[in-house]
Amino acid sequence: MTLPPFQYLVDAHWRDVCRLAHALAGPVDGDDVAQQAWTQALAAYPRLRSSTNLRGWLLTITSHCAMDVHRSRARRPVPVQDIIAIGEVAGRSQEKGPDADRPDEVLWSHVADLPERQRHAVVLKYVVDLDHLGIAKTLGTTPGMSRRLVSDALATLRLATSKDELT
Amino acid sequence: MTEHTVAARLTAFSLPAMPPELPISDVSYVVDDTSVGRMLLARSESGALIASAFVPDSDTEDFWLRRLARQVSPRVLRLPRALDLARHELDAYLGGRRKEFDLPTALVLATPFQRIVLGHLSAAVAYGHRTTYGALANDIERPKAARAVGAALGANPLCIIVPCHRVVASSGALTGYAGGLAAKEYLLALEAHT
């Protein structure tokens, strides 16, 4: 098994890592989380045993870095200004940077209020288009539980946004 | 507006989201357009130049990057500023302002036999001089190994810096060169006139 040059991973996935980091950690910590994820990935890379699914490996590291940052700070939901709205994103993660679309601060403040595992699951699903097996691996759970986390998150977000519209 | 200002403003352009800034790692490289063709320069973490190769197209570039990942370390990063010294010396050489390279080099991509051949070539054949495959084989006390010497030169991982372009056939003809015969001619003419 031979690993490709690390630069190939950076070129192919830096936008996704950046988007995921910003979606999970907000505009204040997003850059730090992305930078930490790349530093950790570079350090661990030569010991990696498989070169299949390098994208999933990078997104998992990014997700874990976001959890670490989150735990190391007092919980403070920050509206994410530079992430495109959840409903619009599937399939477009390759072409556009996180700042390319309109912000949806209200929705993202609700995302920030979700329980951590729901938040990570729904972001992994819709911001970087990971499948349930990939989400399950990242969160250390089963694909069935990943489905449930995502559907619970969506239900909460629907309810929260419909309340917003009523008020 | 002067061209310089335009260039500076183009260089200063930044995206809202930027690729990660990673430190100098096991292998750093840059690809540059030079007067003899598109070249890839790579260095080790310690700063020694380990590759100087002609990469006319992306397939050749990919071949070299994967080779570095396999034979040196998969931590291969494109870091142009890490190659400043090598680019500077190469630029001066190609401009006729430099006759020897001072930068540290390491033949980590060469086999032991290639190292003997290339090491001798660097030490013995100075700027503006030429030698032949047969003479080089004699010098390393392997008089029957002219063909093996030719193969070792063909595998030179440090083109231009280790001057395999100074080796010609015993007839005086320019034989093959990794960068193409035109590049070999260009380099020999450059050395003959400066």
Tab-separated table of C-alpha atoms in Angstrom:
chain	number	residue	atom	x	y	z
A	1	MET	CA	0.000	0.000	0.000
A	2	THR	CA	1.431	3.361	-0.943
A	3	LEU	CA	0.056	6.667	0.238
A	4	PRO	CA	-0.258	9.498	-2.267
A	5	PRO	CA	1.699	12.728	-1.685
A	6	PHE	CA	0.014	14.638	1.154
A	7	GLN	CA	-0.310	17.676	-1.102
A	8	TYR	CA	-2.892	15.739	-3.149
A	9	LEU	CA	-5.088	15.490	-0.031
A	10	VAL	CA	-4.724	19.202	0.644
A	11	ASP	CA	-5.583	20.129	-2.950
A	12	ALA	CA	-8.590	17.818	-3.115
A	13	HIS	CA	-10.095	18.413	0.316
A	14	TRP	CA	-9.067	21.724	1.868
A	15	ARG	CA	-12.344	23.374	0.924
A	16	ASP	CA	-14.399	20.599	2.497
A	17	VAL	CA	-12.297	20.608	5.669
A	18	CYS	CA	-12.675	24.393	5.851
A	19	ARG	CA	-16.460	24.229	5.354
A	20	LEU	CA	-16.881	21.476	7.924
A	21	ALA	CA	-14.695	23.277	10.469
A	22	HIS	CA	-16.654	26.509	10.045
A	23	ALA	CA	-20.012	24.722	10.159
A	24	LEU	CA	-19.102	22.926	13.378
A	25	ALA	CA	-17.056	25.534	15.184
A	26	GLY	CA	-18.414	28.824	13.882
A	27	PRO	CA	-16.631	31.747	12.234
A	28	VAL	CA	-14.480	32.487	15.266
A	29	ASP	CA	-12.970	29.042	15.807
A	30	GLY	CA	-13.458	27.613	12.319
A	31	ASP	CA	-10.047	28.553	10.938
A	32	ASP	CA	-8.293	27.247	14.051
A	33	VAL	CA	-10.137	23.946	13.862
A	34	ALA	CA	-9.253	23.525	10.176
A	35	GLN	CA	-5.613	24.383	10.834
A	36	GLN	CA	-5.459	21.955	13.784
A	37	ALA	CA	-7.060	19.221	11.718
A	38	TRP	CA	-4.459	19.594	8.955
A	39	THR	CA	-1.586	19.664	11.420
A	40	GLN	CA	-2.844	16.491	13.114
A	41	ALA	CA	-3.476	14.787	9.783
A	42	LEU	CA	0.028	15.612	8.521
A	43	ALA	CA	1.585	14.257	11.719
A	44	ALA	CA	-0.385	10.991	11.586
A	45	TYR	CA	-0.280	10.473	7.810
A	46	PRO	CA	2.741	8.153	7.377
A	47	ARG	CA	1.276	5.692	9.907
A	48	LEU	CA	-2.044	5.456	8.101
A	49	ARG	CA	-2.711	1.841	7.088
A	50	SER	CA	-5.117	2.351	4.245
A	51	SER	CA	-5.287	4.898	1.466
A	52	THR	CA	-8.961	4.252	0.750
A	53	ASN	CA	-11.329	6.983	1.892
A	54	LEU	CA	-8.757	9.626	2.749
A	55	ARG	CA	-11.533	12.236	2.566
A	56	GLY	CA	-13.507	10.444	5.311
A	57	TRP	CA	-10.342	10.227	7.400
A	58	LEU	CA	-9.756	13.984	7.096
A	59	LEU	CA	-13.384	14.830	7.903
A	60	THR	CA	-13.253	12.587	10.988
A	61	ILE	CA	-10.141	14.377	12.240
A	62	THR	CA	-11.831	17.725	11.593
A	63	SER	CA	-14.962	16.641	13.483
A	64	HIS	CA	-12.861	15.492	16.457
A	65	CYS	CA	-10.888	18.742	16.473
A	66	ALA	CA	-14.179	20.684	16.548
A	67	MET	CA	-15.350	18.625	19.550
A	68	ASP	CA	-12.070	19.308	21.360
A	69	VAL	CA	-12.322	23.036	20.766
A	70	HIS	CA	-15.939	23.006	21.824
A	71	ARG	CA	-15.134	21.234	25.105
A	72	SER	CA	-12.175	23.449	25.830
A	73	ARG	CA	-14.428	26.498	25.841
A	74	ALA	CA	-17.564	27.501	27.619
A	75	ARG	CA	-20.502	26.660	25.409
A	76	ARG	CA	-21.324	29.682	23.369
A	77	PRO	CA	-23.489	29.289	20.320
A	78	VAL	CA	-22.138	31.492	17.593
A	79	PRO	CA	-24.167	32.135	14.475
A	80	VAL	CA	-22.228	30.894	11.537
A	81	GLN	CA	-22.107	33.607	8.945
A	82	ASP	CA	-20.290	31.915	6.206
A	83	ILE	CA	-21.980	28.605	5.697
A	84	ILE	CA	-24.599	28.041	3.105
A	85	ALA	CA	-28.053	27.033	4.253
A	86	ILE	CA	-28.574	23.398	5.011
A	87	GLY	CA	-31.326	22.762	2.472
A	88	GLU	CA	-29.214	24.086	-0.397
A	89	VAL	CA	-25.980	22.256	0.046
A	90	ALA	CA	-26.070	18.592	-0.897
A	91	GLY	CA	-23.765	17.867	-3.801
A	92	ARG	CA	-22.233	21.296	-4.060
A	93	SER	CA	-19.515	20.958	-1.497
A	94	GLN	CA	-16.781	20.578	-4.113
A	95	GLU	CA	-17.345	23.746	-6.075
A	96	LYS	CA	-17.906	26.488	-3.576
A	97	GLY	CA	-16.001	27.864	-0.652
A	98	PRO	CA	-17.775	28.524	2.620
A	99	ASP	CA	-18.079	32.192	1.875
A	100	ALA	CA	-19.564	31.824	-1.543
A	101	ASP	CA	-23.221	31.768	-0.519
A	102	ARG	CA	-25.622	33.779	1.554
A	103	PRO	CA	-25.485	33.369	5.302
A	104	ASP	CA	-28.465	32.004	7.182
A	105	GLU	CA	-27.623	33.118	10.678
A	106	VAL	CA	-30.920	32.214	12.302
A	107	LEU	CA	-30.849	28.641	11.092
A	108	TRP	CA	-27.228	28.276	12.087
A	109	SER	CA	-27.887	29.570	15.581
A	110	HIS	CA	-30.394	26.708	15.918
A	111	VAL	CA	-27.776	24.261	14.621
A	112	ALA	CA	-25.388	25.541	17.274
A	113	ASP	CA	-28.027	24.754	19.928
A	114	LEU	CA	-28.352	21.090	18.908
A	115	PRO	CA	-26.839	18.370	21.100
A	116	GLU	CA	-23.272	17.708	19.955
A	117	ARG	CA	-23.796	14.352	18.235
A	118	GLN	CA	-26.910	15.545	16.399
A	119	ARG	CA	-25.084	18.684	15.355
A	120	HIS	CA	-22.094	16.761	14.004
A	121	ALA	CA	-24.298	14.190	12.265
A	122	VAL	CA	-26.469	16.758	10.496
A	123	VAL	CA	-23.500	18.892	9.461
A	124	LEU	CA	-21.530	15.876	8.189
A	125	LYS	CA	-24.593	14.808	6.214
A	126	TYR	CA	-25.514	18.110	4.604
A	127	VAL	CA	-22.416	20.309	4.579
A	128	VAL	CA	-19.872	17.747	3.378
A	129	ASP	CA	-22.296	15.160	1.989
A	130	LEU	CA	-21.014	12.193	4.003
A	131	ASP	CA	-23.135	9.005	3.931
A	132	HIS	CA	-24.460	7.334	7.073
A	133	LEU	CA	-21.652	4.766	7.152
A	134	GLY	CA	-19.114	7.591	7.033
A	135	ILE	CA	-20.947	9.572	9.692
A	136	ALA	CA	-21.171	6.444	11.864
A	137	LYS	CA	-17.417	5.868	11.590
A	138	THR	CA	-16.683	9.487	12.412
A	139	LEU	CA	-18.914	9.508	15.484
A	140	GLY	CA	-18.057	5.966	16.587
A	141	THR	CA	-21.588	4.669	16.177
A	142	THR	CA	-23.780	2.662	13.793
A	143	PRO	CA	-25.348	3.787	10.510
A	144	GLY	CA	-28.753	3.239	12.117
A	145	MET	CA	-27.914	5.628	14.937
A	146	SER	CA	-26.529	8.114	12.401
A	147	ARG	CA	-29.902	8.120	10.586
A	148	ARG	CA	-31.650	8.730	13.857
A	149	LEU	CA	-29.315	11.558	14.886
A	150	VAL	CA	-29.824	13.265	11.525
A	151	SER	CA	-33.621	12.865	11.540
A	152	ASP	CA	-33.873	14.082	15.156
A	153	ALA	CA	-31.729	17.075	14.283
A	154	LEU	CA	-33.838	17.898	11.230
A	155	ALA	CA	-37.049	17.601	13.281
A	156	THR	CA	-35.687	20.003	15.891
A	157	LEU	CA	-34.536	22.452	13.215
A	158	ARG	CA	-37.893	22.324	11.420
A	159	LEU	CA	-39.730	23.050	14.620
A	160	ALA	CA	-37.360	25.865	15.579
A	161	THR	CA	-37.519	27.517	12.159
A	162	SER	CA	-41.330	27.245	11.976
A	163	LYS	CA	-41.530	28.964	15.379
A	164	ASP	CA	-39.290	31.711	13.996
A	165	GLU	CA	-41.702	32.227	11.124
A	166	LEU	CA	-44.690	32.485	13.462
A	167	THR	CA	-43.114	35.120	15.653
B	1	MET	CA	-0.325	51.797	-13.427
B	2	THR	CA	3.035	50.046	-13.662
B	3	GLU	CA	3.314	46.353	-14.263
B	4	HIS	CA	4.947	45.943	-10.902
B	5	THR	CA	1.937	47.336	-9.046
B	6	VAL	CA	-0.410	45.090	-10.948
B	7	ALA	CA	1.724	42.069	-10.125
B	8	ALA	CA	1.892	43.011	-6.451
B	9	ARG	CA	-1.868	43.439	-6.268
B	10	LEU	CA	-2.394	40.125	-8.017
B	11	THR	CA	-0.046	38.477	-5.519
B	12	ALA	CA	-1.866	40.056	-2.598
B	13	PHE	CA	-5.195	38.628	-3.731
B	14	SER	CA	-6.676	36.447	-1.008
B	15	LEU	CA	-9.734	34.267	-0.760
B	16	PRO	CA	-12.019	34.423	2.248
B	17	ALA	CA	-11.071	30.787	2.788
B	18	MET	CA	-7.453	29.815	2.393
B	19	PRO	CA	-5.710	26.443	2.127
B	20	PRO	CA	-3.962	25.411	5.345
B	21	GLU	CA	-0.508	26.765	6.066
B	22	LEU	CA	1.646	23.807	6.889
B	23	PRO	CA	5.241	23.809	8.102
B	24	ILE	CA	8.239	22.517	6.163
B	25	SER	CA	7.794	18.773	6.250
B	26	ASP	CA	9.691	15.655	5.119
B	27	VAL	CA	9.565	16.685	1.451
B	28	SER	CA	8.880	20.194	0.111
B	29	TYR	CA	8.644	20.907	-3.599
B	30	VAL	CA	7.933	23.519	-6.208
B	31	VAL	CA	7.357	23.322	-9.958
B	32	ASP	CA	8.908	26.138	-11.988
B	33	ASP	CA	9.039	27.163	-15.621
B	34	THR	CA	12.706	27.645	-16.525
B	35	SER	CA	14.478	28.534	-19.754
B	36	VAL	CA	15.176	24.811	-20.314
B	37	GLY	CA	11.657	23.627	-19.502
B	38	ARG	CA	9.275	22.942	-16.652
B	39	MET	CA	11.179	21.629	-13.633
B	40	LEU	CA	10.320	20.125	-10.272
B	41	LEU	CA	12.631	20.909	-7.343
B	42	ALA	CA	12.304	19.010	-4.057
B	43	ARG	CA	14.180	19.178	-0.765
B	44	SER	CA	14.301	17.141	2.407
B	45	GLU	CA	13.377	18.499	5.821
B	46	SER	CA	17.074	19.147	6.539
B	47	GLY	CA	17.258	21.414	3.496
B	48	ALA	CA	19.197	19.189	1.084
B	49	LEU	CA	17.994	19.224	-2.517
B	50	ILE	CA	16.880	15.667	-3.377
B	51	ALA	CA	15.226	16.125	-6.757
B	52	SER	CA	15.668	18.391	-9.754
B	53	ALA	CA	13.697	16.874	-12.582
B	54	PHE	CA	12.174	17.832	-15.912
B	55	VAL	CA	8.385	17.575	-15.686
B	56	PRO	CA	7.014	18.684	-19.069
B	57	ASP	CA	3.474	17.514	-18.253
B	58	SER	CA	1.299	16.662	-15.272
B	59	ASP	CA	1.812	12.925	-15.717
B	60	THR	CA	5.561	13.305	-15.271
B	61	GLU	CA	4.990	15.592	-12.304
B	62	ASP	CA	2.665	12.996	-10.771
B	63	PHE	CA	5.274	10.288	-11.384
B	64	TRP	CA	7.922	12.270	-9.475
B	65	LEU	CA	5.664	13.254	-6.595
B	66	ARG	CA	4.521	9.657	-6.101
B	67	ARG	CA	8.116	8.495	-6.295
B	68	LEU	CA	9.099	10.971	-3.547
B	69	ALA	CA	6.108	9.830	-1.459
B	70	ARG	CA	7.121	6.186	-1.860
B	71	GLN	CA	10.893	6.454	-1.516
B	72	VAL	CA	11.292	9.318	0.953
B	73	SER	CA	8.055	10.086	2.822
B	74	PRO	CA	4.365	10.556	1.982
B	75	ARG	CA	4.549	13.940	3.749
B	76	VAL	CA	5.113	15.743	0.445
B	77	LEU	CA	4.013	19.386	0.413
B	78	ARG	CA	4.139	22.123	-2.202
B	79	LEU	CA	6.026	24.899	-0.403
B	80	PRO	CA	7.645	27.261	-2.909
B	81	ARG	CA	9.360	29.382	-0.249
B	82	ALA	CA	11.205	26.284	1.059
B	83	LEU	CA	12.931	26.043	-2.322
B	84	ASP	CA	14.070	29.670	-2.498
B	85	LEU	CA	17.787	28.866	-2.342
B	86	ALA	CA	17.624	26.195	-5.060
B	87	ARG	CA	15.476	28.396	-7.327
B	88	HIS	CA	17.837	31.306	-6.812
B	89	GLU	CA	20.954	29.291	-7.688
B	90	LEU	CA	19.308	27.581	-10.656
B	91	ASP	CA	18.102	30.912	-11.977
B	92	ALA	CA	21.593	32.389	-11.677
B	93	TYR	CA	23.128	29.358	-13.397
B	94	LEU	CA	20.660	29.485	-16.290
B	95	GLY	CA	21.311	33.220	-16.598
B	96	GLY	CA	25.079	32.603	-16.924
B	97	ARG	CA	25.823	34.297	-13.580
B	98	ARG	CA	26.819	31.168	-11.651
B	99	LYS	CA	29.144	28.283	-12.507
B	100	GLU	CA	28.829	26.071	-9.458
B	101	PHE	CA	26.046	25.147	-7.108
B	102	ASP	CA	26.623	25.683	-3.389
B	103	LEU	CA	23.329	24.365	-2.070
B	104	PRO	CA	23.339	21.138	-0.057
B	105	THR	CA	22.257	18.073	-2.032
B	106	ALA	CA	21.529	14.434	-1.210
B	107	LEU	CA	21.296	11.562	-3.681
B	108	VAL	CA	18.672	9.700	-1.652
B	109	LEU	CA	16.767	8.730	-4.812
B	110	ALA	CA	19.848	7.123	-6.419
B	111	THR	CA	21.087	3.530	-6.130
B	112	PRO	CA	24.611	2.922	-4.740
B	113	PHE	CA	26.045	2.521	-8.255
B	114	GLN	CA	24.268	5.661	-9.484
B	115	ARG	CA	25.711	7.509	-6.502
B	116	ILE	CA	29.257	6.492	-7.477
B	117	VAL	CA	28.777	7.597	-11.088
B	118	LEU	CA	26.971	10.845	-10.275
B	119	GLY	CA	29.313	11.680	-7.404
B	120	HIS	CA	32.342	11.277	-9.618
B	121	LEU	CA	30.760	13.324	-12.392
B	122	SER	CA	30.053	16.241	-10.048
B	123	ALA	CA	33.574	16.175	-8.620
B	124	ALA	CA	35.526	15.662	-11.827
B	125	VAL	CA	33.799	17.395	-14.744
B	126	ALA	CA	33.774	21.148	-14.266
B	127	TYR	CA	31.678	23.881	-15.869
B	128	GLY	CA	32.290	24.165	-19.603
B	129	HIS	CA	33.989	20.758	-19.859
B	130	ARG	CA	32.703	17.527	-21.356
B	131	THR	CA	33.391	13.873	-20.897
B	132	THR	CA	32.209	10.612	-22.480
B	133	TYR	CA	30.413	7.559	-21.121
B	134	GLY	CA	33.544	5.473	-21.740
B	135	ALA	CA	35.858	7.937	-20.004
B	136	LEU	CA	33.537	8.103	-17.012
B	137	ALA	CA	33.441	4.291	-16.859
B	138	ASN	CA	37.255	4.240	-16.890
B	139	ASP	CA	37.430	6.876	-14.172
B	140	ILE	CA	35.354	4.820	-11.784
B	141	GLU	CA	37.454	1.753	-12.699
B	142	ARG	CA	34.633	-0.045	-14.462
B	143	PRO	CA	35.954	0.255	-18.041
B	144	LYS	CA	33.393	-2.178	-19.470
B	145	ALA	CA	30.456	-0.460	-17.829
B	146	ALA	CA	29.899	2.405	-20.290
B	147	ARG	CA	26.285	1.327	-20.829
B	148	ALA	CA	25.612	1.007	-17.099
B	149	VAL	CA	27.150	4.448	-16.668
B	150	GLY	CA	24.793	5.757	-19.349
B	151	ALA	CA	21.835	4.252	-17.506
B	152	ALA	CA	23.011	5.750	-14.202
B	153	LEU	CA	23.224	9.180	-15.811
B	154	GLY	CA	19.787	8.707	-17.329
B	155	ALA	CA	18.451	8.100	-13.825
B	156	ASN	CA	20.050	11.271	-12.445
B	157	PRO	CA	17.585	12.665	-9.865
B	158	LEU	CA	19.438	16.008	-9.716
B	159	CYS	CA	19.418	17.200	-13.322
B	160	ILE	CA	21.575	20.298	-14.046
B	161	ILE	CA	22.866	20.380	-10.437
B	162	VAL	CA	24.648	17.059	-11.076
B	163	PRO	CA	25.819	17.879	-14.599
B	164	CYS	CA	24.888	14.801	-16.621
B	165	HIS	CA	24.450	17.114	-19.621
B	166	ARG	CA	28.272	17.320	-19.792
B	167	VAL	CA	28.502	13.660	-20.807
B	168	VAL	CA	28.443	12.964	-24.558
B	169	ALA	CA	29.063	9.940	-26.788
B	170	SER	CA	32.670	9.112	-27.723
B	171	SER	CA	31.836	10.378	-31.234
B	172	GLY	CA	31.068	13.748	-29.663
B	173	ALA	CA	27.366	13.404	-30.473
B	174	LEU	CA	24.851	14.595	-27.925
B	175	THR	CA	22.927	11.528	-26.896
B	176	GLY	CA	19.717	11.413	-24.909
B	177	TYR	CA	18.787	13.774	-22.105
B	178	ALA	CA	15.923	13.727	-19.633
B	179	GLY	CA	15.065	17.308	-20.547
B	180	GLY	CA	15.306	16.628	-24.284
B	181	LEU	CA	18.257	17.164	-26.628
B	182	ALA	CA	17.400	20.833	-27.106
B	183	ALA	CA	17.867	21.395	-23.372
B	184	LYS	CA	21.192	19.555	-23.421
B	185	GLU	CA	22.380	21.679	-26.345
B	186	TYR	CA	21.201	24.820	-24.600
B	187	LEU	CA	23.111	23.972	-21.406
B	188	LEU	CA	26.335	23.066	-23.240
B	189	ALA	CA	26.118	26.251	-25.319
B	190	LEU	CA	25.471	28.289	-22.173
B	191	GLU	CA	28.564	26.844	-20.502
B	192	ALA	CA	30.667	27.306	-23.632
B	193	HIS	CA	29.870	31.009	-23.905
B	194	THR	CA	30.110	32.191	-20.309
